[in-house]
Amino acid sequence: MKFLKQFLIILVITFMGEGLKYLLPLPIPASIYGMVLLFLALMTGIVKLESVRDAGKFLIEIMPVMFIPAGVGLMVSWGVLKPMLLPVSLITVVSLITAAAATGLVSQTVIRKEQKKTEKAEGKEQADE
Amino acid sequence: MNSFFQESLFAGVTISLLAYLAGSFLKKKFKLGILNPLLISIVITILVLVVADVDYDTYDAGAKYLSWFLTPATVCLAIPLYEQWQLLKRHWRAVLLGILAGVFTSMGTVFVLSLLLGLSHQEYVTLLPKSITTAIGMGLSEELGGYVTITVAVIVVTGVLGNIMGEAICKIFRITDPIAKGLAFGASSHAIGTAKAMELGEVEGAMSSLAIAVTGLLTVVFSSVFAGLL
């Protein structure tokens, strides 16, 4: 029963995300609208963390399985993909690596700089005392 | 017998899940990145469908219920985000700058390589949304005038590759901070990469979830600029 109740809350929010997408037809999927709605509901306390956590964590845990059908769908798009396979593969792999590296390195650099700053500030405070 | 297989609603999904569990087992046993359960499941399922001469549509008649859960599961990514909110608030600059760098690098790399390889405008814009979640990427490709089917295929491949290679990429570039790692997964390989980030830790998972949404939005905003380049 607990899982059913939690899943129902998640479904209601997903449905509201669908509704919001209908009202605001930006190129944003209903799932992202729903994610923002659930986040706001948790922040404001309208939905308590305990009332969605277990079912939510279960869904997140089995998420990779939900991508299997899309992956198997490659057998259908294979025909279209085949003539441009080489350039597409090259671009896919290289841009994956550059994008991941750029994101990780830039954010890591900013975090380390900020940490140094706070350490310095704390050190100064200690020196002042 | 053959026609039974060709019409069964449950055969395909059962094979997919069995292959997934077999993949998880193999991965635990040999600890190799290439033994990715998702990849193994996709490959085995395709092989079985081809050998047994089953249409994708027949498979999907059963498998679509797996895909159906994707929307509520994506909604649930708000949960780790909420749990890590304090951390996120403290590092919002790193998050925003990191994702911006990822979005520009992704589209910049696609542009430079498309130029070098002599791709047409239509082929180029097909690849621009490759790092973002399928639902946004499909719409974007259509809007830019790309081949939507290829965009979807490339998005899925990017996700699976990110899921497999993400840890190695972080290692090579010495990305060790959990926030930076999570962002790298989400910004480069959307929800499929995030599934992997979730396994690495709660911080990684939350940051990756956030990166899916922000990367998607920023890509929509800046793609028109990039589309005009070639």
CSV table of C-alpha atoms in Angstrom, one decimal:
chain,number,residue,atom,x,y,z
A,1,MET,CA,0.0,0.0,0.0
A,2,LYS,CA,2.8,2.4,0.9
A,3,PHE,CA,4.4,2.0,-2.5
A,4,LEU,CA,1.0,2.4,-4.2
A,5,LYS,CA,0.4,5.7,-2.4
A,6,GLN,CA,3.8,7.0,-3.1
A,7,PHE,CA,3.6,6.0,-6.7
A,8,LEU,CA,0.2,7.8,-6.9
A,9,ILE,CA,1.7,11.0,-5.7
A,10,ILE,CA,4.4,10.7,-8.3
A,11,LEU,CA,1.9,10.0,-11.0
A,12,VAL,CA,-0.3,13.0,-10.0
A,13,ILE,CA,2.8,15.3,-10.3
A,14,THR,CA,3.7,13.7,-13.6
A,15,PHE,CA,0.2,14.3,-14.8
A,16,MET,CA,0.4,17.9,-13.7
A,17,GLY,CA,3.7,18.2,-15.6
A,18,GLU,CA,1.8,17.0,-18.7
A,19,GLY,CA,-0.9,19.6,-18.0
A,20,LEU,CA,1.7,22.4,-17.7
A,21,LYS,CA,3.3,21.3,-21.0
A,22,TYR,CA,-0.1,21.6,-22.6
A,23,LEU,CA,-0.5,25.1,-21.2
A,24,LEU,CA,3.1,26.3,-21.9
A,25,PRO,CA,4.1,24.4,-25.0
A,26,LEU,CA,7.8,25.3,-24.9
A,27,PRO,CA,10.3,22.8,-26.3
A,28,ILE,CA,10.5,21.2,-22.8
A,29,PRO,CA,9.3,17.7,-22.1
A,30,ALA,CA,6.5,17.1,-19.6
A,31,SER,CA,9.1,15.1,-17.5
A,32,ILE,CA,11.2,18.3,-16.9
A,33,TYR,CA,8.0,20.3,-16.0
A,34,GLY,CA,7.1,17.5,-13.6
A,35,MET,CA,10.6,17.5,-12.1
A,36,VAL,CA,10.4,21.2,-11.4
A,37,LEU,CA,6.9,20.8,-9.9
A,38,LEU,CA,8.0,17.9,-7.6
A,39,PHE,CA,11.0,20.0,-6.5
A,40,LEU,CA,8.9,23.0,-5.7
A,41,ALA,CA,6.4,20.8,-3.9
A,42,LEU,CA,9.2,19.3,-1.7
A,43,MET,CA,10.7,22.8,-1.1
A,44,THR,CA,7.4,24.3,0.1
A,45,GLY,CA,6.5,21.2,2.1
A,46,ILE,CA,3.3,20.5,0.1
A,47,VAL,CA,4.8,17.0,-0.5
A,48,LYS,CA,6.8,15.5,2.3
A,49,LEU,CA,10.1,13.7,1.4
A,50,GLU,CA,9.0,10.5,3.2
A,51,SER,CA,5.8,10.3,1.2
A,52,VAL,CA,7.6,9.9,-2.2
A,53,ARG,CA,11.1,8.8,-1.3
A,54,ASP,CA,10.9,5.0,-1.4
A,55,ALA,CA,9.0,4.7,-4.6
A,56,GLY,CA,11.0,7.5,-6.1
A,57,LYS,CA,14.3,5.9,-5.3
A,58,PHE,CA,13.1,2.6,-6.6
A,59,LEU,CA,12.1,4.2,-10.0
A,60,ILE,CA,15.5,5.9,-10.2
A,61,GLU,CA,17.3,2.7,-9.4
A,62,ILE,CA,15.7,0.8,-12.2
A,63,MET,CA,15.9,3.7,-14.6
A,64,PRO,CA,18.6,2.2,-16.9
A,65,VAL,CA,16.1,-0.6,-17.7
A,66,MET,CA,13.7,1.9,-19.1
A,67,PHE,CA,16.2,2.9,-21.8
A,68,ILE,CA,16.4,-0.6,-23.2
A,69,PRO,CA,13.5,-0.2,-25.7
A,70,ALA,CA,15.0,3.0,-27.1
A,71,GLY,CA,18.3,1.3,-27.5
A,72,VAL,CA,16.8,-1.7,-29.2
A,73,GLY,CA,15.1,0.8,-31.5
A,74,LEU,CA,18.5,1.4,-33.1
A,75,MET,CA,17.8,-1.7,-35.1
A,76,VAL,CA,15.0,0.2,-36.9
A,77,SER,CA,17.0,3.5,-37.4
A,78,TRP,CA,20.1,1.5,-38.6
A,79,GLY,CA,19.1,1.9,-42.2
A,80,VAL,CA,19.1,5.7,-42.1
A,81,LEU,CA,22.2,5.8,-39.9
A,82,LYS,CA,24.3,3.5,-42.0
A,83,PRO,CA,25.3,5.8,-44.9
A,84,MET,CA,26.7,8.4,-42.4
A,85,LEU,CA,28.0,6.0,-39.8
A,86,LEU,CA,31.6,6.9,-39.8
A,87,PRO,CA,31.4,10.7,-39.4
A,88,VAL,CA,28.5,10.3,-36.9
A,89,SER,CA,30.4,7.9,-34.8
A,90,LEU,CA,33.5,10.0,-34.7
A,91,ILE,CA,31.6,13.2,-33.8
A,92,THR,CA,29.5,11.3,-31.2
A,93,VAL,CA,32.5,9.9,-29.4
A,94,VAL,CA,34.8,13.0,-29.6
A,95,SER,CA,32.1,15.5,-28.5
A,96,LEU,CA,31.1,13.2,-25.7
A,97,ILE,CA,34.6,13.3,-24.3
A,98,THR,CA,35.2,17.0,-24.8
A,99,ALA,CA,31.8,18.0,-23.3
A,100,ALA,CA,32.2,15.8,-20.2
A,101,ALA,CA,35.8,17.0,-19.7
A,102,ALA,CA,34.9,20.6,-20.2
A,103,THR,CA,32.0,20.5,-17.8
A,104,GLY,CA,33.9,18.5,-15.1
A,105,LEU,CA,37.1,20.5,-15.3
A,106,VAL,CA,35.5,24.0,-15.3
A,107,SER,CA,33.2,23.2,-12.4
A,108,GLN,CA,36.0,21.5,-10.5
A,109,THR,CA,38.2,24.5,-11.0
A,110,VAL,CA,35.5,26.9,-9.7
A,111,ILE,CA,34.8,24.7,-6.7
A,112,ARG,CA,38.5,24.5,-5.8
A,113,LYS,CA,38.9,28.3,-6.1
A,114,GLU,CA,35.9,28.9,-3.9
A,115,GLN,CA,37.2,26.4,-1.4
A,116,LYS,CA,40.6,28.2,-1.3
A,117,LYS,CA,38.8,31.5,-0.8
A,118,THR,CA,36.8,30.3,2.2
A,119,GLU,CA,39.9,28.7,3.7
A,120,LYS,CA,41.8,31.9,3.3
A,121,ALA,CA,38.9,33.9,4.8
A,122,GLU,CA,38.6,31.5,7.7
A,123,GLY,CA,42.4,31.6,8.2
A,124,LYS,CA,42.3,35.4,8.3
A,125,GLU,CA,39.4,35.4,10.8
A,126,GLN,CA,41.5,33.1,13.0
A,127,ALA,CA,44.5,35.4,12.7
A,128,ASP,CA,42.3,38.3,13.7
A,129,GLU,CA,41.1,36.7,16.8
B,1,MET,CA,6.4,-22.0,-32.3
B,2,ASN,CA,7.9,-19.3,-34.4
B,3,SER,CA,4.7,-17.4,-34.8
B,4,PHE,CA,4.1,-17.7,-31.0
B,5,PHE,CA,7.5,-15.9,-30.4
B,6,GLN,CA,6.7,-13.4,-33.1
B,7,GLU,CA,3.5,-12.4,-31.4
B,8,SER,CA,4.3,-12.8,-27.7
B,9,LEU,CA,3.8,-9.6,-25.7
B,10,PHE,CA,6.1,-10.8,-22.9
B,11,ALA,CA,8.9,-12.6,-24.7
B,12,GLY,CA,10.9,-9.5,-25.7
B,13,VAL,CA,10.7,-7.7,-22.3
B,14,THR,CA,11.6,-10.9,-20.5
B,15,ILE,CA,14.7,-11.4,-22.7
B,16,SER,CA,15.7,-7.7,-22.2
B,17,LEU,CA,15.4,-8.0,-18.4
B,18,LEU,CA,17.2,-11.3,-18.3
B,19,ALA,CA,20.0,-9.9,-20.4
B,20,TYR,CA,20.2,-6.9,-18.1
B,21,LEU,CA,20.5,-9.0,-15.0
B,22,ALA,CA,23.1,-11.2,-16.7
B,23,GLY,CA,25.0,-8.1,-17.6
B,24,SER,CA,24.9,-6.8,-14.0
B,25,PHE,CA,26.2,-10.2,-12.8
B,26,LEU,CA,29.0,-10.2,-15.4
B,27,LYS,CA,29.9,-6.6,-14.5
B,28,LYS,CA,30.2,-7.5,-10.8
B,29,LYS,CA,32.3,-10.5,-11.6
B,30,PHE,CA,34.8,-9.0,-14.0
B,31,LYS,CA,34.5,-5.3,-13.1
B,32,LEU,CA,35.0,-4.1,-16.7
B,33,GLY,CA,33.4,-0.9,-18.0
B,34,ILE,CA,32.5,-2.5,-21.4
B,35,LEU,CA,30.4,-5.1,-19.6
B,36,ASN,CA,27.7,-2.5,-19.2
B,37,PRO,CA,24.3,-4.1,-18.3
B,38,LEU,CA,22.4,-1.6,-20.5
B,39,LEU,CA,24.6,-2.2,-23.5
B,40,ILE,CA,24.6,-6.0,-23.0
B,41,SER,CA,20.8,-6.0,-22.8
B,42,ILE,CA,20.4,-3.9,-25.9
B,43,VAL,CA,22.8,-6.1,-27.9
B,44,ILE,CA,21.4,-9.4,-26.8
B,45,THR,CA,17.8,-8.2,-27.3
B,46,ILE,CA,18.6,-7.0,-30.9
B,47,LEU,CA,20.4,-10.3,-31.7
B,48,VAL,CA,17.5,-12.4,-30.4
B,49,LEU,CA,14.9,-10.3,-32.3
B,50,VAL,CA,16.9,-10.5,-35.5
B,51,VAL,CA,17.5,-14.3,-35.2
B,52,ALA,CA,13.9,-15.0,-34.3
B,53,ASP,CA,12.7,-12.7,-37.0
B,54,VAL,CA,10.6,-10.5,-34.7
B,55,ASP,CA,9.5,-7.0,-35.7
B,56,TYR,CA,10.6,-4.1,-33.5
B,57,ASP,CA,6.9,-3.1,-33.4
B,58,THR,CA,6.0,-6.5,-31.9
B,59,TYR,CA,8.8,-6.1,-29.3
B,60,ASP,CA,7.7,-2.5,-28.6
B,61,ALA,CA,4.1,-3.5,-28.0
B,62,GLY,CA,5.4,-5.1,-24.8
B,63,ALA,CA,8.5,-3.0,-24.2
B,64,LYS,CA,6.7,0.3,-24.4
B,65,TYR,CA,5.6,-0.3,-20.8
B,66,LEU,CA,9.2,0.0,-19.7
B,67,SER,CA,9.5,3.3,-21.6
B,68,TRP,CA,6.3,4.4,-20.0
B,69,PHE,CA,8.0,4.6,-16.6
B,70,LEU,CA,10.6,7.0,-17.9
B,71,THR,CA,8.5,10.2,-17.4
B,72,PRO,CA,7.6,9.5,-13.8
B,73,ALA,CA,11.2,8.3,-13.1
B,74,THR,CA,12.6,11.6,-14.6
B,75,VAL,CA,10.2,13.5,-12.4
B,76,CYS,CA,11.6,11.6,-9.4
B,77,LEU,CA,15.1,13.0,-10.1
B,78,ALA,CA,13.8,16.0,-8.2
B,79,ILE,CA,14.2,13.9,-5.0
B,80,PRO,CA,18.0,13.7,-5.0
B,81,LEU,CA,18.1,17.3,-6.2
B,82,TYR,CA,16.0,18.3,-3.1
B,83,GLU,CA,18.2,16.2,-0.8
B,84,GLN,CA,21.3,17.9,-2.1
B,85,TRP,CA,19.8,21.4,-2.3
B,86,GLN,CA,22.2,23.0,0.3
B,87,LEU,CA,25.2,21.8,-1.6
B,88,LEU,CA,23.8,23.0,-4.9
B,89,LYS,CA,23.0,26.4,-3.5
B,90,ARG,CA,26.5,26.7,-2.2
B,91,HIS,CA,28.1,25.8,-5.5
B,92,TRP,CA,25.7,27.4,-8.0
B,93,ARG,CA,28.5,29.2,-9.8
B,94,ALA,CA,30.5,26.1,-10.4
B,95,VAL,CA,27.3,24.3,-11.6
B,96,LEU,CA,26.3,27.1,-14.0
B,97,LEU,CA,29.7,27.7,-15.4
B,98,GLY,CA,30.5,24.0,-15.7
B,99,ILE,CA,27.3,23.3,-17.6
B,100,LEU,CA,27.7,26.4,-19.9
B,101,ALA,CA,31.2,25.2,-20.7
B,102,GLY,CA,29.8,21.7,-21.5
B,103,VAL,CA,27.1,23.0,-23.8
B,104,PHE,CA,29.4,25.3,-25.8
B,105,THR,CA,32.1,22.6,-26.0
B,106,SER,CA,29.6,19.9,-27.1
B,107,MET,CA,28.1,22.1,-29.9
B,108,GLY,CA,31.5,23.6,-30.7
B,109,THR,CA,33.1,20.1,-31.2
B,110,VAL,CA,30.1,19.1,-33.4
B,111,PHE,CA,30.6,22.3,-35.5
B,112,VAL,CA,34.4,21.9,-36.0
B,113,LEU,CA,34.2,18.2,-36.8
B,114,SER,CA,31.2,18.7,-39.2
B,115,LEU,CA,33.2,21.4,-41.0
B,116,LEU,CA,36.3,19.2,-41.2
B,117,LEU,CA,34.3,16.1,-42.4
B,118,GLY,CA,32.3,18.1,-44.9
B,119,LEU,CA,28.8,17.4,-43.5
B,120,SER,CA,25.8,19.2,-44.9
B,121,HIS,CA,23.8,21.7,-42.9
B,122,GLN,CA,21.0,19.2,-42.4
B,123,GLU,CA,23.4,16.5,-41.1
B,124,TYR,CA,25.1,19.1,-38.9
B,125,VAL,CA,22.0,20.3,-37.2
B,126,THR,CA,20.9,16.7,-36.7
B,127,LEU,CA,23.9,16.2,-34.4
B,128,LEU,CA,23.7,19.5,-32.5
B,129,PRO,CA,21.2,18.2,-29.8
B,130,LYS,CA,23.2,15.0,-29.2
B,131,SER,CA,24.0,15.6,-25.6
B,132,ILE,CA,20.5,16.4,-24.3
B,133,THR,CA,17.6,14.3,-23.2
B,134,THR,CA,15.6,12.7,-26.0
B,135,ALA,CA,12.4,14.5,-25.4
B,136,ILE,CA,14.0,17.9,-25.8
B,137,GLY,CA,16.5,16.8,-28.5
B,138,MET,CA,13.8,15.4,-30.8
B,139,GLY,CA,11.8,18.6,-30.8
B,140,LEU,CA,15.0,20.7,-31.3
B,141,SER,CA,16.2,18.6,-34.2
B,142,GLU,CA,12.8,19.0,-35.9
B,143,GLU,CA,12.9,22.7,-35.3
B,144,LEU,CA,16.4,23.1,-36.8
B,145,GLY,CA,15.4,20.9,-39.8
B,146,GLY,CA,17.5,17.9,-38.9
B,147,TYR,CA,16.8,14.1,-39.5
B,148,VAL,CA,14.9,13.4,-36.3
B,149,THR,CA,15.3,9.6,-36.4
B,150,ILE,CA,19.1,10.0,-36.6
B,151,THR,CA,19.1,12.5,-33.8
B,152,VAL,CA,17.2,10.1,-31.5
B,153,ALA,CA,19.6,7.3,-32.4
B,154,VAL,CA,22.7,9.5,-31.7
B,155,ILE,CA,21.2,10.7,-28.4
B,156,VAL,CA,20.7,7.1,-27.3
B,157,VAL,CA,24.2,6.1,-28.4
B,158,THR,CA,25.7,9.1,-26.7
B,159,GLY,CA,23.9,8.2,-23.5
B,160,VAL,CA,25.0,4.6,-23.5
B,161,LEU,CA,28.6,5.6,-24.4
B,162,GLY,CA,28.6,8.2,-21.5
B,163,ASN,CA,27.2,5.5,-19.2
B,164,ILE,CA,30.1,3.2,-20.2
B,165,MET,CA,33.0,5.7,-20.6
B,166,GLY,CA,32.1,8.4,-18.1
B,167,GLU,CA,34.2,7.0,-15.3
B,168,ALA,CA,37.2,6.6,-17.5
B,169,ILE,CA,36.8,10.1,-18.9
B,170,CYS,CA,36.7,11.5,-15.3
B,171,LYS,CA,39.8,9.5,-14.4
B,172,ILE,CA,41.8,10.6,-17.5
B,173,PHE,CA,41.0,14.3,-16.9
B,174,ARG,CA,41.5,14.0,-13.1
B,175,ILE,CA,37.9,15.0,-12.4
B,176,THR,CA,37.6,13.8,-8.8
B,177,ASP,CA,35.2,16.2,-7.2
B,178,PRO,CA,31.8,14.5,-6.8
B,179,ILE,CA,29.9,17.6,-7.9
B,180,ALA,CA,32.1,18.1,-11.0
B,181,LYS,CA,31.8,14.3,-11.9
B,182,GLY,CA,28.0,14.4,-11.6
B,183,LEU,CA,27.8,17.5,-13.8
B,184,ALA,CA,30.1,15.9,-16.4
B,185,PHE,CA,27.8,12.9,-16.6
B,186,GLY,CA,24.6,14.8,-16.9
B,187,ALA,CA,25.8,17.5,-19.3
B,188,SER,CA,27.4,15.1,-21.7
B,189,SER,CA,25.1,12.1,-21.6
B,190,HIS,CA,21.7,13.1,-20.2
B,191,ALA,CA,19.5,10.6,-18.3
B,192,ILE,CA,21.4,7.5,-19.4
B,193,GLY,CA,24.6,8.9,-18.1
B,194,THR,CA,22.7,10.0,-15.0
B,195,ALA,CA,21.7,6.4,-14.3
B,196,LYS,CA,25.4,5.7,-14.0
B,197,ALA,CA,26.1,8.8,-11.8
B,198,MET,CA,23.3,7.6,-9.5
B,199,GLU,CA,25.4,4.4,-8.9
B,200,LEU,CA,28.5,6.4,-8.1
B,201,GLY,CA,26.9,8.4,-5.2
B,202,GLU,CA,24.1,10.7,-4.1
B,203,VAL,CA,25.9,13.9,-4.9
B,204,GLU,CA,26.9,12.7,-8.3
B,205,GLY,CA,23.4,11.6,-9.0
B,206,ALA,CA,21.8,14.8,-7.9
B,207,MET,CA,24.2,17.0,-9.9
B,208,SER,CA,23.8,14.9,-13.0
B,209,SER,CA,20.0,15.2,-12.7
B,210,LEU,CA,20.2,18.9,-12.5
B,211,ALA,CA,22.6,19.0,-15.4
B,212,ILE,CA,20.1,17.2,-17.6
B,213,ALA,CA,17.5,19.9,-17.2
B,214,VAL,CA,20.0,22.9,-17.4
B,215,THR,CA,21.9,21.4,-20.4
B,216,GLY,CA,18.7,20.8,-22.2
B,217,LEU,CA,17.5,24.4,-21.7
B,218,LEU,CA,20.8,26.0,-22.5
B,219,THR,CA,21.2,23.9,-25.7
B,220,VAL,CA,17.7,25.0,-26.9
B,221,VAL,CA,18.7,28.7,-26.3
B,222,PHE,CA,22.2,28.6,-28.0
B,223,SER,CA,21.5,26.0,-30.7
B,224,SER,CA,20.1,28.6,-33.1
B,225,VAL,CA,23.4,30.5,-32.9
B,226,PHE,CA,25.4,27.4,-33.7
B,227,ALA,CA,22.9,26.3,-36.4
B,228,GLY,CA,23.7,29.5,-38.3
B,229,LEU,CA,27.5,28.7,-38.4
B,230,LEU,CA,27.3,25.9,-41.1
